[in-house]
Amino acid sequence: MGTVMSLGEVLRNLMDERDITQKKLADNLNIGASTLGNYIQNIREPDFEMLQALATYFDVSTDYLLGHNVGCEESPHEGELIRIFRSLEPDQKELFIEQGKLFIIQNNKKSKLSQDKTTKP
């Protein structure tokens, strides 16, 4: 199991992805910028209602915010991939899938090349 990110790290990443400032997020959530700053710096933890508000705002699960990987995810990246995928427009989702398929094809070719090198005398 990979390392668990703190709530502050997760919030920072989500804010960076959306290019939103701490002040703007605090205003949108109707909380003080210093309160949000405390969450980001892991000085304070949000209450349940605020955790739900953050999850709703960023369209993620509360488990995601808390760095908790649930289900059969093999790494924290799987949850992030799903979250990113869900935030894309339909045409972007198609492109995202096609790019993923290209990575698989490329990896299969590399694997075949390395196998060929080890089996040839």
GROMACS .gro file of C-alpha atoms in nm:
model
  121
    1MET     CA    1   0.000   0.000   0.000
    2GLY     CA    2   0.132   0.344  -0.092
    3THR     CA    3   0.179   0.638   0.135
    4VAL     CA    4  -0.133   0.816   0.250
    5MET     CA    5  -0.154   1.184   0.166
    6SER     CA    6  -0.270   1.423   0.435
    7LEU     CA    7  -0.589   1.624   0.390
    8GLY     CA    8  -0.376   1.934   0.343
    9GLU     CA    9  -0.179   1.774   0.059
   10VAL     CA   10  -0.498   1.652  -0.109
   11LEU     CA   11  -0.656   1.998  -0.081
   12ARG     CA   12  -0.342   2.163  -0.220
   13ASN     CA   13  -0.343   1.925  -0.518
   14LEU     CA   14  -0.713   1.982  -0.588
   15MET     CA   15  -0.670   2.359  -0.567
   16ASP     CA   16  -0.368   2.349  -0.798
   17GLU     CA   17  -0.553   2.135  -1.052
   18ARG     CA   18  -0.839   2.383  -1.061
   19ASP     CA   19  -0.614   2.688  -1.037
   20ILE     CA   20  -0.812   2.820  -0.741
   21THR     CA   21  -0.667   3.033  -0.464
   22GLN     CA   22  -0.706   2.965  -0.097
   23LYS     CA   23  -0.905   3.288  -0.059
   24LYS     CA   24  -1.143   3.203  -0.343
   25LEU     CA   25  -1.203   2.852  -0.208
   26ALA     CA   26  -1.266   2.990   0.141
   27ASP     CA   27  -1.511   3.246  -0.003
   28ASN     CA   28  -1.690   2.976  -0.205
   29LEU     CA   29  -1.724   2.758   0.105
   30ASN     CA   30  -1.821   3.056   0.322
   31ILE     CA   31  -1.540   3.002   0.571
   32GLY     CA   32  -1.246   3.213   0.677
   33ALA     CA   33  -0.927   3.195   0.474
   34SER     CA   34  -0.736   3.130   0.798
   35THR     CA   35  -0.964   2.834   0.875
   36LEU     CA   36  -0.897   2.687   0.532
   37GLY     CA   37  -0.526   2.761   0.579
   38ASN     CA   38  -0.532   2.556   0.897
   39TYR     CA   39  -0.682   2.262   0.705
   40ILE     CA   40  -0.421   2.293   0.431
   41GLN     CA   41  -0.137   2.313   0.685
   42ASN     CA   42  -0.286   2.018   0.880
   43ILE     CA   43  -0.315   2.232   1.192
   44ARG     CA   44  -0.690   2.175   1.224
   45GLU     CA   45  -0.929   1.921   1.079
   46PRO     CA   46  -1.264   2.012   0.928
   47ASP     CA   47  -1.581   1.890   1.092
   48PHE     CA   48  -1.800   1.637   0.916
   49GLU     CA   49  -2.018   1.899   0.744
   50MET     CA   50  -1.715   2.087   0.611
   51LEU     CA   51  -1.558   1.762   0.493
   52GLN     CA   52  -1.878   1.693   0.299
   53ALA     CA   53  -1.879   2.048   0.160
   54LEU     CA   54  -1.519   2.008   0.040
   55ALA     CA   55  -1.598   1.673  -0.119
   56THR     CA   56  -1.902   1.818  -0.296
   57TYR     CA   57  -1.712   2.126  -0.409
   58PHE     CA   58  -1.430   1.921  -0.563
   59ASP     CA   59  -1.657   1.635  -0.676
   60VAL     CA   60  -1.458   1.374  -0.486
   61SER     CA   61  -1.541   1.132  -0.205
   62THR     CA   62  -1.468   1.210   0.157
   63ASP     CA   63  -1.250   0.899   0.152
   64TYR     CA   64  -1.046   1.058  -0.127
   65LEU     CA   65  -1.005   1.378   0.077
   66LEU     CA   66  -0.887   1.176   0.375
   67GLY     CA   67  -0.641   0.976   0.164
   68HIS     CA   68  -0.828   0.655   0.231
   69ASN     CA   69  -0.817   0.404  -0.054
   70VAL     CA   70  -1.120   0.179  -0.052
   71GLY     CA   71  -1.221  -0.127  -0.245
   72CYS     CA   72  -0.986  -0.304  -0.478
   73GLU     CA   73  -0.767  -0.012  -0.575
   74GLU     CA   74  -0.410  -0.126  -0.616
   75SER     CA   75  -0.261   0.218  -0.565
   76PRO     CA   76  -0.367   0.570  -0.470
   77HIS     CA   77  -0.328   0.660  -0.838
   78GLU     CA   78  -0.633   0.456  -0.937
   79GLY     CA   79  -0.867   0.672  -0.735
   80GLU     CA   80  -0.706   0.982  -0.878
   81LEU     CA   81  -0.742   0.851  -1.234
   82ILE     CA   82  -1.112   0.788  -1.178
   83ARG     CA   83  -1.160   1.134  -1.028
   84ILE     CA   84  -0.978   1.298  -1.319
   85PHE     CA   85  -1.173   1.092  -1.573
   86ARG     CA   86  -1.506   1.191  -1.418
   87SER     CA   87  -1.414   1.560  -1.440
   88LEU     CA   88  -1.352   1.551  -1.816
   89GLU     CA   89  -1.586   1.644  -2.099
   90PRO     CA   90  -1.721   1.347  -2.305
   91ASP     CA   91  -1.482   1.406  -2.597
   92GLN     CA   92  -1.191   1.440  -2.355
   93LYS     CA   93  -1.287   1.109  -2.193
   94GLU     CA   94  -1.260   0.936  -2.532
   95LEU     CA   95  -0.917   1.089  -2.594
   96PHE     CA   96  -0.807   0.996  -2.240
   97ILE     CA   97  -0.904   0.632  -2.301
   98GLU     CA   98  -0.730   0.624  -2.639
   99GLN     CA   99  -0.411   0.763  -2.484
  100GLY     CA  100  -0.426   0.495  -2.216
  101LYS     CA  101  -0.462   0.226  -2.482
  102LEU     CA  102  -0.155   0.365  -2.660
  103PHE     CA  103   0.046   0.325  -2.338
  104ILE     CA  104  -0.062  -0.038  -2.315
  105ILE     CA  105   0.038  -0.106  -2.677
  106GLN     CA  106   0.374   0.065  -2.619
  107ASN     CA  107   0.436  -0.140  -2.302
  108ASN     CA  108   0.344  -0.463  -2.482
  109LYS     CA  109   0.590  -0.381  -2.761
  110LYS     CA  110   0.866  -0.307  -2.507
  111SER     CA  111   0.789  -0.630  -2.324
  112LYS     CA  112   0.801  -0.829  -2.647
  113LEU     CA  113   1.132  -0.668  -2.746
  114SER     CA  114   1.289  -0.750  -2.410
  115GLN     CA  115   1.158  -1.109  -2.431
  116ASP     CA  116   1.299  -1.146  -2.783
  117LYS     CA  117   1.639  -1.026  -2.663
  118THR     CA  118   1.650  -1.277  -2.379
  119THR     CA  119   1.535  -1.574  -2.590
  120LYS     CA  120   1.773  -1.520  -2.883
  121PRO     CA  121   2.111  -1.696  -2.859
   0.00000   0.00000   0.00000
